[in-house]
PDB file of C-alpha atoms and ligand atoms in Angstrom:
ATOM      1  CA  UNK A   1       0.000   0.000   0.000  1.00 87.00           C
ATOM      2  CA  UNK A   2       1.620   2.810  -1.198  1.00 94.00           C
ATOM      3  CA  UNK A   3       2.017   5.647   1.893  1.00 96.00           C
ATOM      4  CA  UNK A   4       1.816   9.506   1.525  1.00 98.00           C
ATOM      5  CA  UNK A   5       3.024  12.200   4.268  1.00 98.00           C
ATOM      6  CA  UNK A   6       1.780  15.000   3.703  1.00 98.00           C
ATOM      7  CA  UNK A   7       2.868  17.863   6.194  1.00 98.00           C
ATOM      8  CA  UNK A   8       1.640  21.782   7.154  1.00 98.00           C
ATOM      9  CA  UNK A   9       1.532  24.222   9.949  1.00 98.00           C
ATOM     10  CA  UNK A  10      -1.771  23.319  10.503  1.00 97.00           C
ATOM     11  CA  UNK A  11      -4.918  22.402   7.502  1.00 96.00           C
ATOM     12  CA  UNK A  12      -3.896  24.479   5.027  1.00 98.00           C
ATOM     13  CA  UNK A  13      -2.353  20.977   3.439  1.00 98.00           C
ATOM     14  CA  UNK A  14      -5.834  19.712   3.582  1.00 98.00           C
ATOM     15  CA  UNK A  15      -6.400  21.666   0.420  1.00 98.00           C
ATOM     16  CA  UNK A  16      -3.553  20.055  -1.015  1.00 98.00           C
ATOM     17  CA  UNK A  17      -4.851  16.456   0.521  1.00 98.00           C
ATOM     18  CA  UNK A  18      -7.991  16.660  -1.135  1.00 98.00           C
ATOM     19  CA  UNK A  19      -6.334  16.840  -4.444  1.00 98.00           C
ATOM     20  CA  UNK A  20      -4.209  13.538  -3.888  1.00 98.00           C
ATOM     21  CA  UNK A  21      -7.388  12.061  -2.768  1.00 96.00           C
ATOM     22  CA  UNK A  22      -9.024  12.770  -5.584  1.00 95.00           C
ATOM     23  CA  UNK A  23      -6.139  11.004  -7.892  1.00 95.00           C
ATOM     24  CA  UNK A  24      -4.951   8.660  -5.480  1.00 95.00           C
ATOM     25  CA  UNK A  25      -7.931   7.202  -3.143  1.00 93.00           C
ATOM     26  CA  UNK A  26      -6.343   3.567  -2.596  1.00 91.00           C
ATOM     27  CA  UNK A  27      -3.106   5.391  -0.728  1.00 95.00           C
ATOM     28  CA  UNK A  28      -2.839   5.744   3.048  1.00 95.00           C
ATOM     29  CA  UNK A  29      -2.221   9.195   4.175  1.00 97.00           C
ATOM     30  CA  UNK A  30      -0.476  10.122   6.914  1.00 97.00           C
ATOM     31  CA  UNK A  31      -1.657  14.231   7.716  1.00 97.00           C
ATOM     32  CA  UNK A  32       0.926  16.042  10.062  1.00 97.00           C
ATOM     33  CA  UNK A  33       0.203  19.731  11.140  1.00 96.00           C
ATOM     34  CA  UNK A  34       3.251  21.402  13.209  1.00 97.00           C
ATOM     35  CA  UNK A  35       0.412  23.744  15.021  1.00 95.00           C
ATOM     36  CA  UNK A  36       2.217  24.528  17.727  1.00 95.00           C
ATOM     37  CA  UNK A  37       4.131  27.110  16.207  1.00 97.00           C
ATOM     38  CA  UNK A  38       1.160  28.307  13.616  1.00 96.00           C
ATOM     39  CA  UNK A  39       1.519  30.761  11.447  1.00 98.00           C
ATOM     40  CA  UNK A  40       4.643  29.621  10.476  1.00 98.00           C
ATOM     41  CA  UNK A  41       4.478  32.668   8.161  1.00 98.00           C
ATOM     42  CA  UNK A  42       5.500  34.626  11.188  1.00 98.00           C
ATOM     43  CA  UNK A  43       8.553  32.130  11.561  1.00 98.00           C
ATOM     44  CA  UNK A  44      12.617  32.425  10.638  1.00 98.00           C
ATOM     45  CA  UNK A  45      13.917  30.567   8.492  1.00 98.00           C
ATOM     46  CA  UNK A  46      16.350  28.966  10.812  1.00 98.00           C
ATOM     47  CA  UNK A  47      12.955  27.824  13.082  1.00 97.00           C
ATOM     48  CA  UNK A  48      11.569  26.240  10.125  1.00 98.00           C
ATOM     49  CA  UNK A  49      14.303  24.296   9.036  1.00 98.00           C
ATOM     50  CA  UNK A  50      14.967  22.584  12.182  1.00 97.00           C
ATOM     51  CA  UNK A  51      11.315  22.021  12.548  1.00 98.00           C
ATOM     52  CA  UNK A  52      11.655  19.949   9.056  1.00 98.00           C
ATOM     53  CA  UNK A  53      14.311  18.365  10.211  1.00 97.00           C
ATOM     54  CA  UNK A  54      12.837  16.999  13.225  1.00 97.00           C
ATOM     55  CA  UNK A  55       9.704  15.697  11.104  1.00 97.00           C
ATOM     56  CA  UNK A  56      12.346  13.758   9.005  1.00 97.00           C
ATOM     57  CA  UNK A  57      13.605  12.471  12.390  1.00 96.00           C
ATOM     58  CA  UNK A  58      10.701  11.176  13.270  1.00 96.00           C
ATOM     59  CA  UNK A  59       9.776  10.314  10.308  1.00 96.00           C
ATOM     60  CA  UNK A  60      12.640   7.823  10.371  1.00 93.00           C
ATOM     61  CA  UNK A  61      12.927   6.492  14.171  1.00 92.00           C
ATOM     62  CA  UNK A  62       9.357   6.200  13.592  1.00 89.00           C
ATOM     63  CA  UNK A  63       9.743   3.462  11.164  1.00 83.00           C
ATOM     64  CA  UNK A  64       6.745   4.257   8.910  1.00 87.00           C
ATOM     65  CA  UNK A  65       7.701   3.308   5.291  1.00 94.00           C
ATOM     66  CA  UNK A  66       6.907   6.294   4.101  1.00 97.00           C
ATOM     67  CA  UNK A  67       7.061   6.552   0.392  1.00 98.00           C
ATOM     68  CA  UNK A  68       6.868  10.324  -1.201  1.00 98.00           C
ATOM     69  CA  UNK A  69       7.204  13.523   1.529  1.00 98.00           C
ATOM     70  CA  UNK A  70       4.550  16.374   0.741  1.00 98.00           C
ATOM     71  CA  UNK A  71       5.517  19.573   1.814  1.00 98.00           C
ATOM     72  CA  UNK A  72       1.949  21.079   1.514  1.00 98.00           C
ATOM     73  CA  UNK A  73       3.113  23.993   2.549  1.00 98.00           C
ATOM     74  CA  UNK A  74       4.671  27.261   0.550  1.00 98.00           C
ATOM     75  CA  UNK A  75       6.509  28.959   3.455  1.00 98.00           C
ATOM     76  CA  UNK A  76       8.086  25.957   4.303  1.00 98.00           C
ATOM     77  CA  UNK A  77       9.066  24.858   1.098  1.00 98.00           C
ATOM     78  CA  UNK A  78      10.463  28.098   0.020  1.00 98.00           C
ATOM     79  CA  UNK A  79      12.291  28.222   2.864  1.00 98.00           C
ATOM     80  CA  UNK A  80      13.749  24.512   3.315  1.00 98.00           C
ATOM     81  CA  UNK A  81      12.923  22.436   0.697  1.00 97.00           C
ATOM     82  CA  UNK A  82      16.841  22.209  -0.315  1.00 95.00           C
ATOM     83  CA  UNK A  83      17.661  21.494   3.577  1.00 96.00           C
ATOM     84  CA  UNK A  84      14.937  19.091   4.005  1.00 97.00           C
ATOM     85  CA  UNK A  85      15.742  16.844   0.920  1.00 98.00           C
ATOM     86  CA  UNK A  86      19.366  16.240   2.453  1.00 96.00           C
ATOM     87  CA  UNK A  87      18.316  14.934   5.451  1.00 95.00           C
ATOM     88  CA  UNK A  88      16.421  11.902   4.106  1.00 97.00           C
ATOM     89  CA  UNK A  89      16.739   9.392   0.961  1.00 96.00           C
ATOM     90  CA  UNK A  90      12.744   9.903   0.701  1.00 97.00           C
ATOM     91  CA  UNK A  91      11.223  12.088  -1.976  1.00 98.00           C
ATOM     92  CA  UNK A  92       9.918  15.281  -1.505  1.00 98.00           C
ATOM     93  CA  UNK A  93       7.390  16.904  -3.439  1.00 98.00           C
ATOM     94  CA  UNK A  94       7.471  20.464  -2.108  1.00 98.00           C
ATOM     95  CA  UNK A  95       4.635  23.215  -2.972  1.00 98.00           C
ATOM     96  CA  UNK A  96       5.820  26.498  -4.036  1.00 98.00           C
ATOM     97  CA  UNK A  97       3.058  29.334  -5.841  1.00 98.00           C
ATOM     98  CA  UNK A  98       2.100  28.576  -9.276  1.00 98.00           C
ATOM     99  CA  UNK A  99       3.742  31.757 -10.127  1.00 98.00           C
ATOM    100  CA  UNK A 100       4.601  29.831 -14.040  1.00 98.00           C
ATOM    101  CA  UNK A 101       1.083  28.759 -14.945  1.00 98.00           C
ATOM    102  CA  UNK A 102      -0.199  32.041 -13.995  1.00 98.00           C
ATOM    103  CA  UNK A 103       2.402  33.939 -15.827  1.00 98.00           C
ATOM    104  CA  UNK A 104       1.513  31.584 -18.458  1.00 98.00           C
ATOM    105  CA  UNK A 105      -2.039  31.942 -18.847  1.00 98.00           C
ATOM    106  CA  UNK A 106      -2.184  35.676 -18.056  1.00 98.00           C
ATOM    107  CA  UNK A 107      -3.537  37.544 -20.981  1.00 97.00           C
ATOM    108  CA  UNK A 108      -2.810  41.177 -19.288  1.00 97.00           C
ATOM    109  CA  UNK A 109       0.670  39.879 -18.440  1.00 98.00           C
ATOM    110  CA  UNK A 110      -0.094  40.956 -14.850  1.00 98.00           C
ATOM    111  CA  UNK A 111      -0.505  38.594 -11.955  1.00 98.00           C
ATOM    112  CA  UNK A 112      -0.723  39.084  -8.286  1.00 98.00           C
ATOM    113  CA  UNK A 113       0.844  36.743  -5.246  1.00 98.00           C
ATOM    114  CA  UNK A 114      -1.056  36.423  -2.374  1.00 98.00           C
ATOM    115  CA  UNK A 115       1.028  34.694   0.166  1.00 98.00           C
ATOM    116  CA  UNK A 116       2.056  34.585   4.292  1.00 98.00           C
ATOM    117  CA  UNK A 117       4.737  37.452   4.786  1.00 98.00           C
ATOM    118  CA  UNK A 118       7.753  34.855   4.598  1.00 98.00           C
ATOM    119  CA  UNK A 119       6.919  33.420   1.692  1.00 98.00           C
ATOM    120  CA  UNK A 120       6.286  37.082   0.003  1.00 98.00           C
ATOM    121  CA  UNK A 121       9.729  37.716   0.956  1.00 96.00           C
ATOM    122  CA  UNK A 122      12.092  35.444   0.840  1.00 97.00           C
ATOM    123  CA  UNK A 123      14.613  34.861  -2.008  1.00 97.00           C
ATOM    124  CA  UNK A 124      13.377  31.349  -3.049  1.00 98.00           C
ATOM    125  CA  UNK A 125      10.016  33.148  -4.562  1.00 98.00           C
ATOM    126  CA  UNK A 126      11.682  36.323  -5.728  1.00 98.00           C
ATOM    127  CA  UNK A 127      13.722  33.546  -8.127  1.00 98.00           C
ATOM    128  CA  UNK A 128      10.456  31.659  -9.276  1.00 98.00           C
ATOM    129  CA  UNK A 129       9.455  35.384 -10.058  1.00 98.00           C
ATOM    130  CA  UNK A 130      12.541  36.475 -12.093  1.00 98.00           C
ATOM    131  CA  UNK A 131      12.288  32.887 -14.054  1.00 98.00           C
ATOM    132  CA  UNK A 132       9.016  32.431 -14.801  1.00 98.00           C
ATOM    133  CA  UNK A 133       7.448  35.599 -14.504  1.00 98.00           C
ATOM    134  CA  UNK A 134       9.843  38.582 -15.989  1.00 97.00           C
ATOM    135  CA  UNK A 135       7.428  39.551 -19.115  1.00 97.00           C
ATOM    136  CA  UNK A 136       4.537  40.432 -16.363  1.00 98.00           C
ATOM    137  CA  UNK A 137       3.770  42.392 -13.600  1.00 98.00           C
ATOM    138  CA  UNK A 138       4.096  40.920 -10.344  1.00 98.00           C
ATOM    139  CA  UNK A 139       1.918  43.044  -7.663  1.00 98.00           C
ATOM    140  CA  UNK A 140       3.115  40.645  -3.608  1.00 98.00           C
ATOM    141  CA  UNK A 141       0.274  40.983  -1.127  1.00 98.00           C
ATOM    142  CA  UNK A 142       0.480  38.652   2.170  1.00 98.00           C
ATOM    143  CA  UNK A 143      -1.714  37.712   4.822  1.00 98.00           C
ATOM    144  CA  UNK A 144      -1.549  36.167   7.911  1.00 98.00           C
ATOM    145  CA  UNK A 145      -5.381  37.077   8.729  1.00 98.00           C
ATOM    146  CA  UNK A 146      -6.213  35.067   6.035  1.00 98.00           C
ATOM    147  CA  UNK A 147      -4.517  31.396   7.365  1.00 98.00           C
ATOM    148  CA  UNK A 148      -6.410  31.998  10.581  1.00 98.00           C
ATOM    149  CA  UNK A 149      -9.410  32.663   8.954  1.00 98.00           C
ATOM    150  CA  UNK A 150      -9.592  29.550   7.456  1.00 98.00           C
ATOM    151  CA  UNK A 151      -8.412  27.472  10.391  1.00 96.00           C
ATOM    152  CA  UNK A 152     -11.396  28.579  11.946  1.00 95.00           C
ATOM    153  CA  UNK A 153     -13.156  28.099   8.795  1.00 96.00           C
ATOM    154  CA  UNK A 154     -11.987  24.452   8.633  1.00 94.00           C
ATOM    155  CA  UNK A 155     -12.342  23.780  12.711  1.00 90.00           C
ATOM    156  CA  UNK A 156     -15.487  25.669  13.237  1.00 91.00           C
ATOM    157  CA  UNK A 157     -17.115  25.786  10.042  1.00 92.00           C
ATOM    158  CA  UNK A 158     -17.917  29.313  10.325  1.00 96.00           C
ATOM    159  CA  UNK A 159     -16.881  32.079   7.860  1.00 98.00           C
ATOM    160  CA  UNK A 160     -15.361  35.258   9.969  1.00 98.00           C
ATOM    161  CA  UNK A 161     -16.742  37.169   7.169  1.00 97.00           C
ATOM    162  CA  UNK A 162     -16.814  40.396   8.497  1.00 98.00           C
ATOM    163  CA  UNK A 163     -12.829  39.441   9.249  1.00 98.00           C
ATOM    164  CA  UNK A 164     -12.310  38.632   5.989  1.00 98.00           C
ATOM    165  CA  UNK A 165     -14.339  41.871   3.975  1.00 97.00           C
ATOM    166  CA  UNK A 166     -11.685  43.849   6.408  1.00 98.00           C
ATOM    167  CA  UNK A 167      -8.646  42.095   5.292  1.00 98.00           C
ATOM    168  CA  UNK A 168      -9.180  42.069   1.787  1.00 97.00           C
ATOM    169  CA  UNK A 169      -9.906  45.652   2.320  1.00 96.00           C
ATOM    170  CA  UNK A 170      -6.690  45.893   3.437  1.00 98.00           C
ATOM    171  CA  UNK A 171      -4.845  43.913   1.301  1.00 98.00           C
ATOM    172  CA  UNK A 172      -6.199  46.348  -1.791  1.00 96.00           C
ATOM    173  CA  UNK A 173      -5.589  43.890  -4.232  1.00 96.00           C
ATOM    174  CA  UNK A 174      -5.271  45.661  -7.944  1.00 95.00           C
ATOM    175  CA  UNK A 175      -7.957  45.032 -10.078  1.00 92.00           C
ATOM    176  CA  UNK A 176      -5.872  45.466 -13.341  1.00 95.00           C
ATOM    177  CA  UNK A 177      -4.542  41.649 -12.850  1.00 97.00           C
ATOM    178  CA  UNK A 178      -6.315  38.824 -14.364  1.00 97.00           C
ATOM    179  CA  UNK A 179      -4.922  36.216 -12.153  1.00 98.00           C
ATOM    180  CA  UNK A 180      -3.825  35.136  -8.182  1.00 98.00           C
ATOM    181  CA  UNK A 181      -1.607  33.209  -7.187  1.00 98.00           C
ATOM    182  CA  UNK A 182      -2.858  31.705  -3.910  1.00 98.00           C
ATOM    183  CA  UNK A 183       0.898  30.961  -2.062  1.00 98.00           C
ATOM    184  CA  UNK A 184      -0.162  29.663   0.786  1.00 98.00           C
ATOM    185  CA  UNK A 185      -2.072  26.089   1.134  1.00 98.00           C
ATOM    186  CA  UNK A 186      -4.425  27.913   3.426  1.00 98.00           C
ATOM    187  CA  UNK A 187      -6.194  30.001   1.116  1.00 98.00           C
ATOM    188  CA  UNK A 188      -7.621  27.306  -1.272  1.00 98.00           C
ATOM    189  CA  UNK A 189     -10.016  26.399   1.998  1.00 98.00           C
ATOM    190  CA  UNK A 190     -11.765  29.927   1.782  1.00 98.00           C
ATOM    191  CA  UNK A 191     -11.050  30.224  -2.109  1.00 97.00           C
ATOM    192  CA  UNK A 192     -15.076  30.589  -3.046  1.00 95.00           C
ATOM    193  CA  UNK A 193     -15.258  33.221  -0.649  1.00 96.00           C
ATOM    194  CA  UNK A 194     -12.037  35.086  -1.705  1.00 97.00           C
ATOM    195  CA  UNK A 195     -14.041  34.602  -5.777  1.00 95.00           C
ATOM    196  CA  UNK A 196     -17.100  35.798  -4.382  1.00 93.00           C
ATOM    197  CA  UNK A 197     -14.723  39.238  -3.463  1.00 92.00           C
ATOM    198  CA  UNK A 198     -13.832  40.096  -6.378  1.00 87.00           C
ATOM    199  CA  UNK A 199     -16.582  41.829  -8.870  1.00 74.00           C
ATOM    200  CA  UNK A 200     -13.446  41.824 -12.288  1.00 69.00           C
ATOM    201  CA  UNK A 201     -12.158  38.898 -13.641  1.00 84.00           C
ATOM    202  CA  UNK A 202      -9.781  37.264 -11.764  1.00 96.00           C
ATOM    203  CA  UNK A 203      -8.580  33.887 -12.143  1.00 96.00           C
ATOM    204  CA  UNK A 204      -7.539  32.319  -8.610  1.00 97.00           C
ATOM    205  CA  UNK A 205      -4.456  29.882  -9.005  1.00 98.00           C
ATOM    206  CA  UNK A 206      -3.286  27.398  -6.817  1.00 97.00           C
ATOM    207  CA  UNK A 207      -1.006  24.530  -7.005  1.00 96.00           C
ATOM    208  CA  UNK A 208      -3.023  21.548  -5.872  1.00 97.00           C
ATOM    209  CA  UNK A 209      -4.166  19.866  -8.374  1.00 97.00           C
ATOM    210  CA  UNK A 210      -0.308  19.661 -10.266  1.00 98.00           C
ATOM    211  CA  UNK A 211       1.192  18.443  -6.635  1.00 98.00           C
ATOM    212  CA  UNK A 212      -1.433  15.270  -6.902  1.00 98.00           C
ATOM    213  CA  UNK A 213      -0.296  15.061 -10.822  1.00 98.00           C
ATOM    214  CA  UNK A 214       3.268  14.734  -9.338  1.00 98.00           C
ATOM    215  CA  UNK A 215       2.777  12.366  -6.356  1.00 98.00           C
ATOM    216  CA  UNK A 216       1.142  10.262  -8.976  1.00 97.00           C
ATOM    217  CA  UNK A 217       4.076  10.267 -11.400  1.00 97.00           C
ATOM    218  CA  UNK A 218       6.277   8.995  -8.714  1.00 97.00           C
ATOM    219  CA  UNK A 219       4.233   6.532  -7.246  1.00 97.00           C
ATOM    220  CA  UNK A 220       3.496   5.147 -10.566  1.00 94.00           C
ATOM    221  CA  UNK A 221       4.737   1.459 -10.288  1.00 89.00           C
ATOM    222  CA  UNK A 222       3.428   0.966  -6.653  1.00 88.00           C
ATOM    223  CA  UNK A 223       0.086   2.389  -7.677  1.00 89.00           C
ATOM    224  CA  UNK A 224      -0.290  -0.215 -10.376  1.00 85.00           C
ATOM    225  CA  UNK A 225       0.820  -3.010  -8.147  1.00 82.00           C
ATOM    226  CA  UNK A 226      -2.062  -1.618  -5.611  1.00 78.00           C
ATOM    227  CA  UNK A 227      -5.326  -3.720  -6.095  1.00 72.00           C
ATOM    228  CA  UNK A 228      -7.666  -1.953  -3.967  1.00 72.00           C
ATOM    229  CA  UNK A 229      -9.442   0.648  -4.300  1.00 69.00           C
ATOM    230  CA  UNK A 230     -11.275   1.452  -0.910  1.00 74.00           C
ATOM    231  CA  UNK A 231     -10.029   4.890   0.144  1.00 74.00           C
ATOM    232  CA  UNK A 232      -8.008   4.601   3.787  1.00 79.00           C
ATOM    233  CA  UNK A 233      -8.907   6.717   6.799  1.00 87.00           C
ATOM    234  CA  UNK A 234      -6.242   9.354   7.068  1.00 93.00           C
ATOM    235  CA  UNK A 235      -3.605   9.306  10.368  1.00 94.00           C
ATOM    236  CA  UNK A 236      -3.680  12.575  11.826  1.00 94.00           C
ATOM    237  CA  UNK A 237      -0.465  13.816  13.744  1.00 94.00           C
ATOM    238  CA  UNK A 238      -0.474  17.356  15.464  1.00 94.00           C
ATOM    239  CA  UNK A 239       2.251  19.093  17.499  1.00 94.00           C
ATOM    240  CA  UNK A 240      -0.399  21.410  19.375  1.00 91.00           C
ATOM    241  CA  UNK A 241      -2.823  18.530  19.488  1.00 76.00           C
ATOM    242  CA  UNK A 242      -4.998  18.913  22.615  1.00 75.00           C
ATOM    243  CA  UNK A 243      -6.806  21.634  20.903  1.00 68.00           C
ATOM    244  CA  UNK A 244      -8.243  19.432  18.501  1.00 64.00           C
ATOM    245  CA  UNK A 245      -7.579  15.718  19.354  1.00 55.00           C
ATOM    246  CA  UNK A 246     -11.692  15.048  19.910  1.00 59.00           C
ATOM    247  CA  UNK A 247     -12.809  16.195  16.752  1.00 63.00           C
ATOM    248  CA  UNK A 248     -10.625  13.964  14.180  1.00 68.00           C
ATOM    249  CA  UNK A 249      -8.928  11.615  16.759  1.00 80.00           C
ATOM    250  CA  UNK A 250      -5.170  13.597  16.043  1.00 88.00           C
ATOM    251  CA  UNK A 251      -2.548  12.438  17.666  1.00 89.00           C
ATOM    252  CA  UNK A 252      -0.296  14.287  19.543  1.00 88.00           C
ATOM    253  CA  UNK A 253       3.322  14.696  17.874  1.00 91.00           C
ATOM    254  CA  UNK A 254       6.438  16.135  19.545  1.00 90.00           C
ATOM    255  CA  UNK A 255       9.009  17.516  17.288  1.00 90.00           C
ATOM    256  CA  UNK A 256      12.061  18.539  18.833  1.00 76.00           C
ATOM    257  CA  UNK A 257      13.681  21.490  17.215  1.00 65.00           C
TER     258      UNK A 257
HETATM  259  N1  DGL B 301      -0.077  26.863   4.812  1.00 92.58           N
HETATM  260  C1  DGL B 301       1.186  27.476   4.859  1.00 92.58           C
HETATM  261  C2  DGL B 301       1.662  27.987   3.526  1.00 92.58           C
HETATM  262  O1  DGL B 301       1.320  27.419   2.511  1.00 92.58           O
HETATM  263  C3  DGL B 301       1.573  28.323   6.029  1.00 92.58           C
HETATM  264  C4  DGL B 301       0.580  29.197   6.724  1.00 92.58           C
HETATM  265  C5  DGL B 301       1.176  29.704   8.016  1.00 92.58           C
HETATM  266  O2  DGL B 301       1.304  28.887   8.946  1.00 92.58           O
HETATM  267  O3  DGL B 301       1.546  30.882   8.070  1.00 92.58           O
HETATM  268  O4  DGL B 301       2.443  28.893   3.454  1.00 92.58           O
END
């Protein structure tokens, strides 16, 4: 049975676990959320590397056969992605904005990123900018109002909506760009309400449903091998776990950093 990690601050990799779902039901999924030090937006570099490594750690000592490493999470792939992939022999499929397939599509040749303020920053996206992105206007808005509007969205199912009207307010996005990049795995949970915003065309883009595309490529040969096709309940792992443990049955994770 072939055996997918996938790994956020918190649910934002939900939106990314739906996708594999979707492609991949027969595979178990392992979902671990490093909540504890949510929003990992807010977070140095240094912090989130040694969080990775830890997962890899445990990863290991915990003996799980784990086949392919998702990183459904933007800050902390554009942050550590390089660092995490020498600590283990596993794969890692990382998730960085779909800056490229934006750029791509774009018929105005201007695009906007919406990601958390590390992310927005940090050298590993102003690269994917400069390579994939130099014929078109690149307008960087980030959020961290936005991730814990949909963890409440996801935990409580209630839309903070008078939250959000005030933080798109805020965030002023242009309406001269035809698409968004959504950088952050969080904001594909609250992506209907963040369409229902906006009253001029504007394409949302998020990297989901390519990560699945991905994780299927390189699981190719164990997938065929895989007879069944009964989806498997997903193990939930949380470092902040108490706050949730009755709802999904998470269990509690310690990563020492
Ligand atoms: N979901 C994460 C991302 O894609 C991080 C959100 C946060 O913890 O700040 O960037």
């Amino acid at each position: 049975m072939p055996h997918v990690l996938v790994f956020d601050s918190g649910i934002g990799g939900t939106s990314v676990l739906s996708h594999l779902k979707l492609a991949m039901p027969m595979v178990q999924y392992t979902y671990v959320m490093d909540n504890e030090l949510l929003p990992y937006g807010l977070q140095s570099q240094e912090t989130i590397k040694s969080r990775l490594t830890a997962l890899l750690s445990w990863i290991e000592q915990s003996d799980k056969q784990v086949d392919v490493i998702v990183i459904a999470c933007n800050t902390a792939s554009t942050y550590a992605l390089e660092t995490a992939r020498q600590h283990t022999p596993i794969p890692i499929v990382g998730v960085v904005p779909a800056i490229k397939p934006a750029a791509e599509t774009s018929q105005k040749k201007h695009i906007g990123l919406l990601a958390t303020p590390a992310t927005s920053k940090n050298t590993y996206t102003a690269n994917l900018i400069s390579a994939f992105a130099s014929e078109c206007q690149v307008d960087i808005y980030h959020s961290t109002a936005l991730v814990n509007i949909a963890e409440h969205y996801y935990w409580c199912k209630e839309l903070q909506v008078e939250l959000l009207q005030a933080e798109l307010k805020r965030l002023n996005i242009c309406n001269e760009l035809d698409r968004l990049v959504l950088g952050c795995t969080h904001f594909p949970i609250i992506k209907s309400h963040l369409q229902d915003y906006f009253t001029h065309r504007v394409e949302l883009v998020d990297s989901g449903a390519a990560i699945a595309r991905r994780v299927q490529h390189l699981l190719s040969s164990k997938l065929i091998k895989c007879k069944s096709l009964e989806a498997r309940l997903v193990h939930w792992y949380a470092t902040a776990s108490d706050k949730f443990e009755a709802a999904v049955g998470v269990k509690p994770l310690k990563l020492e950093s």
